[in-house]
PDB file of C-alpha atoms in Angstrom:
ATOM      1  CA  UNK A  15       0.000   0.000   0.000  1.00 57.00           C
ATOM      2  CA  UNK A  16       1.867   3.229  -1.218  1.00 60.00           C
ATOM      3  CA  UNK A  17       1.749   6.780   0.087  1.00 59.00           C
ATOM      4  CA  UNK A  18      -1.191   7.471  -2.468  1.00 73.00           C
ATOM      5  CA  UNK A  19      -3.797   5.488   0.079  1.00 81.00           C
ATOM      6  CA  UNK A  20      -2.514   6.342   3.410  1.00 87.00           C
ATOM      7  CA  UNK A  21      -4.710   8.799   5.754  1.00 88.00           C
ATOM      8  CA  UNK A  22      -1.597  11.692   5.806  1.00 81.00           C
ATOM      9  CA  UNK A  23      -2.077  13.843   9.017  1.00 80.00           C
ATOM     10  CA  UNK A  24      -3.789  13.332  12.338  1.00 82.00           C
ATOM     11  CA  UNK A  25      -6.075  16.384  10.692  1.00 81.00           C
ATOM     12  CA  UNK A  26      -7.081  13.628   8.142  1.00 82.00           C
ATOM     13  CA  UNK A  27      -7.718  10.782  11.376  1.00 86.00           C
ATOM     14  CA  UNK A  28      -9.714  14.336  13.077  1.00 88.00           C
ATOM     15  CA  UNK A  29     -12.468  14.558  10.298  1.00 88.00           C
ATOM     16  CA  UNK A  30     -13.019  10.853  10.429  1.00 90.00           C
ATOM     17  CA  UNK A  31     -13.351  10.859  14.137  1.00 90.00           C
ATOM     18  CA  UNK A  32     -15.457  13.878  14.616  1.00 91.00           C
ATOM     19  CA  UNK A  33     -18.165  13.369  12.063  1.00 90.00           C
ATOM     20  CA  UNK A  34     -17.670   9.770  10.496  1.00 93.00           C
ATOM     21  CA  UNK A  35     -20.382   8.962   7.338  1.00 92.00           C
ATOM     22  CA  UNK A  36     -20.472   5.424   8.284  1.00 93.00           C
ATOM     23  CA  UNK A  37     -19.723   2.835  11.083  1.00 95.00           C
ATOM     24  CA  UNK A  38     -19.452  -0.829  11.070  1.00 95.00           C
ATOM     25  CA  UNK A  39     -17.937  -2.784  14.270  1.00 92.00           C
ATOM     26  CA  UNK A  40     -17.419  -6.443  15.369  1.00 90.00           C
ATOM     27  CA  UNK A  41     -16.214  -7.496  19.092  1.00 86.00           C
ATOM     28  CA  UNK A  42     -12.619  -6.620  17.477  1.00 86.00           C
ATOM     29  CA  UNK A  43     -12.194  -3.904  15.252  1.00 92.00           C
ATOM     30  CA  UNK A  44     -14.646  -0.453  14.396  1.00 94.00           C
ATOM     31  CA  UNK A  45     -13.892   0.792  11.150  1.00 96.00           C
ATOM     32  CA  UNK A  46     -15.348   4.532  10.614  1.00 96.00           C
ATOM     33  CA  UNK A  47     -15.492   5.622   7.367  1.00 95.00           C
ATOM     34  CA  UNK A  48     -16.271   9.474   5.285  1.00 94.00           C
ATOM     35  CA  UNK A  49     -16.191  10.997   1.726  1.00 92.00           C
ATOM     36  CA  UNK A  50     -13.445  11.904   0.379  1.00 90.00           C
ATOM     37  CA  UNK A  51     -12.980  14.530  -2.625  1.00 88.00           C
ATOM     38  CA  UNK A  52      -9.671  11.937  -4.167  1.00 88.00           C
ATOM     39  CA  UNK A  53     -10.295   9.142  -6.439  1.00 89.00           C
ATOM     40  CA  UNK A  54      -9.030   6.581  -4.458  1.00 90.00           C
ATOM     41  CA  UNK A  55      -9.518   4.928  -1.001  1.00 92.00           C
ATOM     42  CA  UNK A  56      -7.152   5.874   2.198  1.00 93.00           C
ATOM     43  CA  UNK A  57      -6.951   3.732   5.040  1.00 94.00           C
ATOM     44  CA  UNK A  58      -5.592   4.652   8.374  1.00 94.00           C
ATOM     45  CA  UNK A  59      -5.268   2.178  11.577  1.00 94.00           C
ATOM     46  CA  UNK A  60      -5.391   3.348  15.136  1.00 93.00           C
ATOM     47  CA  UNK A  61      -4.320   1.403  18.141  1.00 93.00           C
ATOM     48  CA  UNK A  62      -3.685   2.645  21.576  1.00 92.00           C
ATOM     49  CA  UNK A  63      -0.697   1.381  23.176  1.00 93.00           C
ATOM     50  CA  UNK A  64      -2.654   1.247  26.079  1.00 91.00           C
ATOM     51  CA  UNK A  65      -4.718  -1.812  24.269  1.00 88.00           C
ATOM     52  CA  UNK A  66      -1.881  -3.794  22.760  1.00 88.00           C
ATOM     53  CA  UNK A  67       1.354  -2.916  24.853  1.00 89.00           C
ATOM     54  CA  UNK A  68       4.384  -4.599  22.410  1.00 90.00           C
ATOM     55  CA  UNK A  69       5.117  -2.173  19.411  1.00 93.00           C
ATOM     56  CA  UNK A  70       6.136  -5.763  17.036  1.00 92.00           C
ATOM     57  CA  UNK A  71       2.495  -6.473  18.020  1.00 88.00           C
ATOM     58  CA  UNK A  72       0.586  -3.758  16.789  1.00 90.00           C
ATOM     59  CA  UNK A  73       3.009  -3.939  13.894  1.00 93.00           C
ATOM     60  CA  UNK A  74       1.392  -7.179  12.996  1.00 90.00           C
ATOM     61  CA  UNK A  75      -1.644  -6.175  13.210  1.00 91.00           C
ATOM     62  CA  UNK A  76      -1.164  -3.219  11.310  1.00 92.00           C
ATOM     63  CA  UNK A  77       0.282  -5.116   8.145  1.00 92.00           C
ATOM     64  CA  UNK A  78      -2.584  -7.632   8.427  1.00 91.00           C
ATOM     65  CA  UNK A  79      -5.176  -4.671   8.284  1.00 93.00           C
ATOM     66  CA  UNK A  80      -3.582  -3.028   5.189  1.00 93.00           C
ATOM     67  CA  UNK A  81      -3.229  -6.619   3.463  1.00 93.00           C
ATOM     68  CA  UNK A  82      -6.874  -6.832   3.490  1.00 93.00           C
ATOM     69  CA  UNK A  83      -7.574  -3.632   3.265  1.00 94.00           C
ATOM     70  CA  UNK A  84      -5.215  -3.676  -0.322  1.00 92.00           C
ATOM     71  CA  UNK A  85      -6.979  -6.895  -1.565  1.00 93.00           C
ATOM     72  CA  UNK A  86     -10.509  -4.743  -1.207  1.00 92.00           C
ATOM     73  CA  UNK A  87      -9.291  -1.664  -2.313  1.00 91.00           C
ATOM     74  CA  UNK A  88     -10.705  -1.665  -5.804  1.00 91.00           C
ATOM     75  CA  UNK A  89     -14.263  -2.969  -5.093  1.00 93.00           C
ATOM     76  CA  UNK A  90     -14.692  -0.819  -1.608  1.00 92.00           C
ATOM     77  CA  UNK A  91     -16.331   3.142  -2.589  1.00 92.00           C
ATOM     78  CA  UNK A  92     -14.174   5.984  -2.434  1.00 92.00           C
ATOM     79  CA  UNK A  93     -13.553   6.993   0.878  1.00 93.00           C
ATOM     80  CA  UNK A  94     -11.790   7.460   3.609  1.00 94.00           C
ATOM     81  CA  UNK A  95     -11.303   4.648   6.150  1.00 95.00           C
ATOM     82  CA  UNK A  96      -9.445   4.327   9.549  1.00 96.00           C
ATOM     83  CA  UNK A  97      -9.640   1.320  11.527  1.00 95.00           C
ATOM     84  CA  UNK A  98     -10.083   0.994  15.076  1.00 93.00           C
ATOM     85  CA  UNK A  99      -8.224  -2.010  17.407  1.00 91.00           C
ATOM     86  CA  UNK A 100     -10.487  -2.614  20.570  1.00 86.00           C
ATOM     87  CA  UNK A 101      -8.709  -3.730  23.717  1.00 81.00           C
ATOM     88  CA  UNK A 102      -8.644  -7.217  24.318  1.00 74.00           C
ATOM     89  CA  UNK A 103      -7.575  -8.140  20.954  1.00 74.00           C
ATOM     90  CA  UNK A 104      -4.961 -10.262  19.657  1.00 70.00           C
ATOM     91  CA  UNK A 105      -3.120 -10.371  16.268  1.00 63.00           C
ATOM     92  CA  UNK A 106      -3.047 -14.323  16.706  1.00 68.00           C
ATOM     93  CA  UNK A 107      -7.088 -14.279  16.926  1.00 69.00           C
ATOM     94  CA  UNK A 108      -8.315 -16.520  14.234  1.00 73.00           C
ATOM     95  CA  UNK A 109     -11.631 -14.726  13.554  1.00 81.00           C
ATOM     96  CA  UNK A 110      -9.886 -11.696  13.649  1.00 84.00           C
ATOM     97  CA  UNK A 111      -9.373 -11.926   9.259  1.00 86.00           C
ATOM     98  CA  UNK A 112     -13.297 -12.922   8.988  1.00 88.00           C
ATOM     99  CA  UNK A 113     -14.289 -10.364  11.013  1.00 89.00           C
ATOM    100  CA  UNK A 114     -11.985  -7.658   9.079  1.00 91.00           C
ATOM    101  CA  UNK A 115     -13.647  -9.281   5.670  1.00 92.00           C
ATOM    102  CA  UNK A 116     -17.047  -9.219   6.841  1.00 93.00           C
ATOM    103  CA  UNK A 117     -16.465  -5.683   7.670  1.00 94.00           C
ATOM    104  CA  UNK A 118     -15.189  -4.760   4.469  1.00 94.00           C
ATOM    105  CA  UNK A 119     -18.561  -6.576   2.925  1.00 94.00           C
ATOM    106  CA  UNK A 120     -20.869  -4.281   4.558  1.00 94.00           C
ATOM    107  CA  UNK A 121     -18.904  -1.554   3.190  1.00 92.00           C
ATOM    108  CA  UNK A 122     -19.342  -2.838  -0.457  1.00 90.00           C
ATOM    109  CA  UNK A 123     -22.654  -3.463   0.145  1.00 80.00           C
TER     110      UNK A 123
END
């Protein structure tokens, strides 16, 4: 995933968070979602230190996210996207890649 579909600025993660167009959640992740003006998708993943404490964890789970996130990219609408890590959650989780796809599926819907 190159520059071109990254969320830049914590202004960008700001607009999302303040006044998102569309929610979706599981017991694992929330992804919030708004317009954006580009022609393209941008993803951006938050997670709290304070939810998964080893850095080479959240890592993980980072690159998993924008794995599926870059094998949805063309079918999902053009938006903006940041997804949310609850506490509690582990990057070994099985369910964790269904639940990620199913969430993508209700955005494509």
């Amino acid at each position: 995933m190159g520059l071109k579909h990254s969320i830049p600025s914590s202004e960008g993660f700001s607009k999302i968070f303040s006044s998102p167009d569309f929610k979706h959640s599981s017991s694992r992740l929330l992804i919030l979602s708004k317009e954006n003006a580009l022609k393209h998708s941008r993803l951006g993943v938050a997670i709290r230190k304070k939810d998964i404490k080893l850095a080479v964890n959240r890592n993980k789970i980072k690159r998993k996210i924008k794995g599926s996130f870059r094998s949805k990219v063309l079918e999902l609408p053009k938006r903006d996207y940041v997804v949310l890590v609850k506490k509690g959650f582990s990057e070994k989780d099985v369910k964790f890649k269904k639940d990620l796809e199913c969430l993508w599926d209700k955005f494509i819907k």
